[in-house]
PDB file of C-alpha atoms in Angstrom:
ATOM      1  CA  UNK A  26      29.187  18.255 -21.949  1.00 53.00           C
ATOM      2  CA  UNK A  27      28.450  16.423 -25.164  1.00 57.00           C
ATOM      3  CA  UNK A  28      26.412  13.232 -25.414  1.00 55.00           C
ATOM      4  CA  UNK A  29      29.516  11.170 -26.069  1.00 54.00           C
ATOM      5  CA  UNK A  30      31.221  12.408 -22.884  1.00 53.00           C
ATOM      6  CA  UNK A  31      28.113  11.644 -20.813  1.00 52.00           C
ATOM      7  CA  UNK A  32      27.987   8.122 -22.241  1.00 52.00           C
ATOM      8  CA  UNK A  33      31.650   7.472 -21.367  1.00 49.00           C
ATOM      9  CA  UNK A  34      31.157   8.859 -17.863  1.00 49.00           C
ATOM     10  CA  UNK A  35      28.016   6.758 -17.330  1.00 49.00           C
ATOM     11  CA  UNK A  36      29.679   3.525 -18.533  1.00 48.00           C
ATOM     12  CA  UNK A  37      32.683   4.166 -16.250  1.00 47.00           C
ATOM     13  CA  UNK A  38      30.371   4.307 -13.226  1.00 48.00           C
ATOM     14  CA  UNK A  39      28.625   1.046 -14.033  1.00 47.00           C
ATOM     15  CA  UNK A  40      31.574  -0.946 -15.398  1.00 49.00           C
ATOM     16  CA  UNK A  41      31.942  -4.215 -13.537  1.00 53.00           C
ATOM     17  CA  UNK A  42      35.023  -5.372 -15.421  1.00 55.00           C
ATOM     18  CA  UNK A  43      33.276  -7.481 -18.019  1.00 54.00           C
ATOM     19  CA  UNK A  44      31.335  -7.131 -21.213  1.00 53.00           C
ATOM     20  CA  UNK A  45      27.868  -7.496 -19.776  1.00 49.00           C
ATOM     21  CA  UNK A  46      24.795  -7.148 -21.949  1.00 52.00           C
ATOM     22  CA  UNK A  47      23.331  -4.436 -19.785  1.00 52.00           C
ATOM     23  CA  UNK A  48      25.370  -1.378 -18.894  1.00 54.00           C
ATOM     24  CA  UNK A  49      22.696  -0.025 -16.562  1.00 55.00           C
ATOM     25  CA  UNK A  50      22.920  -2.840 -14.008  1.00 55.00           C
ATOM     26  CA  UNK A  51      25.887  -4.814 -12.800  1.00 58.00           C
ATOM     27  CA  UNK A  52      25.369  -8.087 -14.640  1.00 60.00           C
ATOM     28  CA  UNK A  53      28.598 -10.061 -14.591  1.00 63.00           C
ATOM     29  CA  UNK A  54      29.079 -13.792 -14.977  1.00 61.00           C
ATOM     30  CA  UNK A  55      30.037 -15.656 -11.809  1.00 65.00           C
ATOM     31  CA  UNK A  56      33.759 -16.127 -11.242  1.00 64.00           C
ATOM     32  CA  UNK A  57      34.769 -19.757 -11.636  1.00 67.00           C
ATOM     33  CA  UNK A  58      38.060 -21.352 -10.754  1.00 65.00           C
ATOM     34  CA  UNK A  59      38.876 -23.343 -13.880  1.00 67.00           C
ATOM     35  CA  UNK A  60      42.095 -25.319 -13.650  1.00 72.00           C
ATOM     36  CA  UNK A  61      43.403 -28.238 -15.650  1.00 67.00           C
ATOM     37  CA  UNK A  62      42.888 -31.574 -13.877  1.00 66.00           C
ATOM     38  CA  UNK A  63      46.602 -32.422 -14.211  1.00 67.00           C
ATOM     39  CA  UNK A  64      47.831 -29.017 -13.074  1.00 74.00           C
ATOM     40  CA  UNK A  65      49.084 -30.256  -9.712  1.00 77.00           C
ATOM     41  CA  UNK A  66      49.949 -33.772 -10.846  1.00 80.00           C
ATOM     42  CA  UNK A  67      53.063 -35.255  -9.290  1.00 86.00           C
ATOM     43  CA  UNK A  68      54.943 -37.780 -11.405  1.00 87.00           C
ATOM     44  CA  UNK A  69      55.747 -41.152  -9.882  1.00 89.00           C
ATOM     45  CA  UNK A  70      59.369 -42.333  -9.808  1.00 91.00           C
ATOM     46  CA  UNK A  71      58.644 -44.802 -12.641  1.00 91.00           C
ATOM     47  CA  UNK A  72      57.221 -42.023 -14.803  1.00 91.00           C
ATOM     48  CA  UNK A  73      60.165 -39.747 -14.090  1.00 92.00           C
ATOM     49  CA  UNK A  74      62.574 -42.569 -14.945  1.00 94.00           C
ATOM     50  CA  UNK A  75      60.754 -43.303 -18.238  1.00 93.00           C
ATOM     51  CA  UNK A  76      60.674 -39.611 -19.223  1.00 93.00           C
ATOM     52  CA  UNK A  77      64.376 -39.176 -18.411  1.00 95.00           C
ATOM     53  CA  UNK A  78      65.212 -42.274 -20.461  1.00 95.00           C
ATOM     54  CA  UNK A  79      63.186 -40.896 -23.371  1.00 94.00           C
ATOM     55  CA  UNK A  80      65.041 -37.609 -23.152  1.00 95.00           C
ATOM     56  CA  UNK A  81      68.485 -39.206 -22.929  1.00 96.00           C
ATOM     57  CA  UNK A  82      67.897 -41.832 -25.599  1.00 95.00           C
ATOM     58  CA  UNK A  83      66.346 -39.390 -28.050  1.00 95.00           C
ATOM     59  CA  UNK A  84      69.338 -37.091 -27.691  1.00 95.00           C
ATOM     60  CA  UNK A  85      72.044 -39.728 -28.096  1.00 96.00           C
ATOM     61  CA  UNK A  86      70.281 -42.016 -30.569  1.00 96.00           C
ATOM     62  CA  UNK A  87      68.609 -39.448 -32.817  1.00 95.00           C
ATOM     63  CA  UNK A  88      69.463 -35.779 -32.167  1.00 96.00           C
ATOM     64  CA  UNK A  89      73.227 -36.095 -32.071  1.00 96.00           C
ATOM     65  CA  UNK A  90      73.526 -38.275 -35.199  1.00 97.00           C
ATOM     66  CA  UNK A  91      71.048 -36.220 -37.241  1.00 97.00           C
ATOM     67  CA  UNK A  92      72.584 -32.909 -36.167  1.00 97.00           C
ATOM     68  CA  UNK A  93      76.039 -34.164 -37.101  1.00 97.00           C
ATOM     69  CA  UNK A  94      74.823 -35.542 -40.414  1.00 97.00           C
ATOM     70  CA  UNK A  95      72.909 -32.386 -41.383  1.00 96.00           C
ATOM     71  CA  UNK A  96      75.799 -30.111 -40.385  1.00 95.00           C
ATOM     72  CA  UNK A  97      78.318 -32.242 -42.308  1.00 96.00           C
ATOM     73  CA  UNK A  98      76.172 -32.275 -45.438  1.00 95.00           C
ATOM     74  CA  UNK A  99      75.653 -28.500 -45.171  1.00 94.00           C
ATOM     75  CA  UNK A 100      79.378 -27.880 -44.733  1.00 94.00           C
ATOM     76  CA  UNK A 101      80.190 -30.095 -47.726  1.00 94.00           C
ATOM     77  CA  UNK A 102      77.550 -28.269 -49.817  1.00 95.00           C
ATOM     78  CA  UNK A 103      79.094 -24.908 -48.901  1.00 93.00           C
ATOM     79  CA  UNK A 104      82.640 -26.089 -49.641  1.00 93.00           C
ATOM     80  CA  UNK A 105      81.645 -27.577 -52.997  1.00 93.00           C
ATOM     81  CA  UNK A 106      79.752 -24.425 -54.008  1.00 90.00           C
ATOM     82  CA  UNK A 107      76.152 -25.699 -53.914  1.00 91.00           C
ATOM     83  CA  UNK A 108      75.392 -23.247 -51.097  1.00 89.00           C
ATOM     84  CA  UNK A 109      76.777 -19.735 -50.701  1.00 89.00           C
ATOM     85  CA  UNK A 110      78.693 -18.570 -47.664  1.00 89.00           C
ATOM     86  CA  UNK A 111      77.340 -15.621 -45.759  1.00 85.00           C
ATOM     87  CA  UNK A 112      79.542 -12.618 -46.617  1.00 87.00           C
ATOM     88  CA  UNK A 113      79.807 -11.501 -43.010  1.00 90.00           C
ATOM     89  CA  UNK A 114      79.383 -14.645 -40.884  1.00 89.00           C
ATOM     90  CA  UNK A 115      80.740 -17.335 -43.220  1.00 86.00           C
ATOM     91  CA  UNK A 116      79.418 -20.863 -42.795  1.00 89.00           C
ATOM     92  CA  UNK A 117      78.197 -20.354 -39.228  1.00 92.00           C
ATOM     93  CA  UNK A 118      74.499 -19.448 -39.862  1.00 92.00           C
ATOM     94  CA  UNK A 119      73.870 -22.328 -42.246  1.00 93.00           C
ATOM     95  CA  UNK A 120      75.711 -24.796 -40.019  1.00 93.00           C
ATOM     96  CA  UNK A 121      73.761 -23.610 -36.981  1.00 94.00           C
ATOM     97  CA  UNK A 122      70.455 -23.951 -38.835  1.00 95.00           C
ATOM     98  CA  UNK A 123      71.349 -27.451 -40.067  1.00 96.00           C
ATOM     99  CA  UNK A 124      72.327 -28.507 -36.542  1.00 96.00           C
ATOM    100  CA  UNK A 125      69.085 -27.125 -35.137  1.00 97.00           C
ATOM    101  CA  UNK A 126      67.033 -28.887 -37.811  1.00 97.00           C
ATOM    102  CA  UNK A 127      68.818 -32.161 -37.042  1.00 97.00           C
ATOM    103  CA  UNK A 128      68.050 -31.729 -33.342  1.00 97.00           C
ATOM    104  CA  UNK A 129      64.345 -31.050 -33.955  1.00 97.00           C
ATOM    105  CA  UNK A 130      64.073 -33.888 -36.474  1.00 96.00           C
ATOM    106  CA  UNK A 131      65.747 -36.233 -33.984  1.00 96.00           C
ATOM    107  CA  UNK A 132      63.317 -35.323 -31.209  1.00 95.00           C
ATOM    108  CA  UNK A 133      60.298 -35.721 -33.466  1.00 96.00           C
ATOM    109  CA  UNK A 134      61.487 -39.011 -34.952  1.00 95.00           C
ATOM    110  CA  UNK A 135      61.946 -40.560 -31.499  1.00 95.00           C
ATOM    111  CA  UNK A 136      58.434 -39.683 -30.308  1.00 93.00           C
ATOM    112  CA  UNK A 137      56.937 -43.044 -31.343  1.00 92.00           C
ATOM    113  CA  UNK A 138      59.503 -44.974 -29.279  1.00 94.00           C
ATOM    114  CA  UNK A 139      58.888 -42.700 -26.314  1.00 93.00           C
ATOM    115  CA  UNK A 140      55.145 -43.183 -26.730  1.00 92.00           C
ATOM    116  CA  UNK A 141      55.613 -46.957 -26.615  1.00 92.00           C
ATOM    117  CA  UNK A 142      57.831 -46.673 -23.538  1.00 93.00           C
ATOM    118  CA  UNK A 143      55.233 -44.592 -21.688  1.00 91.00           C
ATOM    119  CA  UNK A 144      52.479 -47.064 -22.596  1.00 91.00           C
ATOM    120  CA  UNK A 145      54.519 -49.821 -20.903  1.00 92.00           C
ATOM    121  CA  UNK A 146      54.335 -48.085 -17.520  1.00 91.00           C
ATOM    122  CA  UNK A 147      52.519 -50.024 -14.764  1.00 91.00           C
ATOM    123  CA  UNK A 148      48.722 -49.903 -14.481  1.00 89.00           C
ATOM    124  CA  UNK A 149      48.996 -47.696 -11.364  1.00 88.00           C
ATOM    125  CA  UNK A 150      50.563 -44.914 -13.464  1.00 87.00           C
ATOM    126  CA  UNK A 151      48.125 -42.195 -14.466  1.00 87.00           C
ATOM    127  CA  UNK A 152      50.449 -41.085 -17.287  1.00 87.00           C
ATOM    128  CA  UNK A 153      50.673 -44.668 -18.581  1.00 89.00           C
ATOM    129  CA  UNK A 154      46.901 -45.019 -18.486  1.00 89.00           C
ATOM    130  CA  UNK A 155      46.482 -41.704 -20.284  1.00 87.00           C
ATOM    131  CA  UNK A 156      48.939 -42.734 -23.023  1.00 88.00           C
ATOM    132  CA  UNK A 157      47.283 -46.152 -23.423  1.00 90.00           C
ATOM    133  CA  UNK A 158      43.860 -44.491 -23.726  1.00 89.00           C
ATOM    134  CA  UNK A 159      45.173 -41.960 -26.271  1.00 86.00           C
ATOM    135  CA  UNK A 160      46.842 -44.722 -28.297  1.00 86.00           C
ATOM    136  CA  UNK A 161      43.678 -46.847 -28.245  1.00 86.00           C
ATOM    137  CA  UNK A 162      41.593 -43.877 -29.422  1.00 85.00           C
ATOM    138  CA  UNK A 163      43.933 -42.743 -32.214  1.00 84.00           C
ATOM    139  CA  UNK A 164      45.639 -45.891 -33.489  1.00 75.00           C
ATOM    140  CA  UNK A 165      43.699 -48.028 -35.961  1.00 72.00           C
ATOM    141  CA  UNK A 166      42.929 -51.520 -34.731  1.00 70.00           C
ATOM    142  CA  UNK A 167      44.441 -54.409 -36.718  1.00 71.00           C
ATOM    143  CA  UNK A 168      42.013 -55.670 -39.343  1.00 67.00           C
ATOM    144  CA  UNK A 169      39.732 -52.650 -39.169  1.00 61.00           C
ATOM    145  CA  UNK A 170      39.190 -50.246 -42.049  1.00 61.00           C
ATOM    146  CA  UNK A 171      38.728 -46.504 -41.594  1.00 52.00           C
TER     147      UNK A 171
END
């Protein structure tokens, strides 16, 4: 048996499932149960209502109009010759991409309104308190210079 084979065999006997500094003794860090503090958080009815309103309003007020606008502009650009049609699929890939970009842009552009809506939740709401704290930490105060 070569030295390399003996080393592999020896490390297999002592392996405790971690990268310990010492391979001669079983030195492993203690197992800790690390979970996120909001892992088992249950939303209150007010929070659920606010989140559903954000979802619905962002879709109808931003996503749908922007998707329609982007797809229309893309279709007009293809018809007028500014963009080329796909030889196999036609206008479908570019229209799909424009619609998807409009949807994403609509969701992102509505995030400030949703943020404001969540900050208006009652003081008993943990989500509202978290959003107010985040806004206070990140938003510049009026009259202050950064």
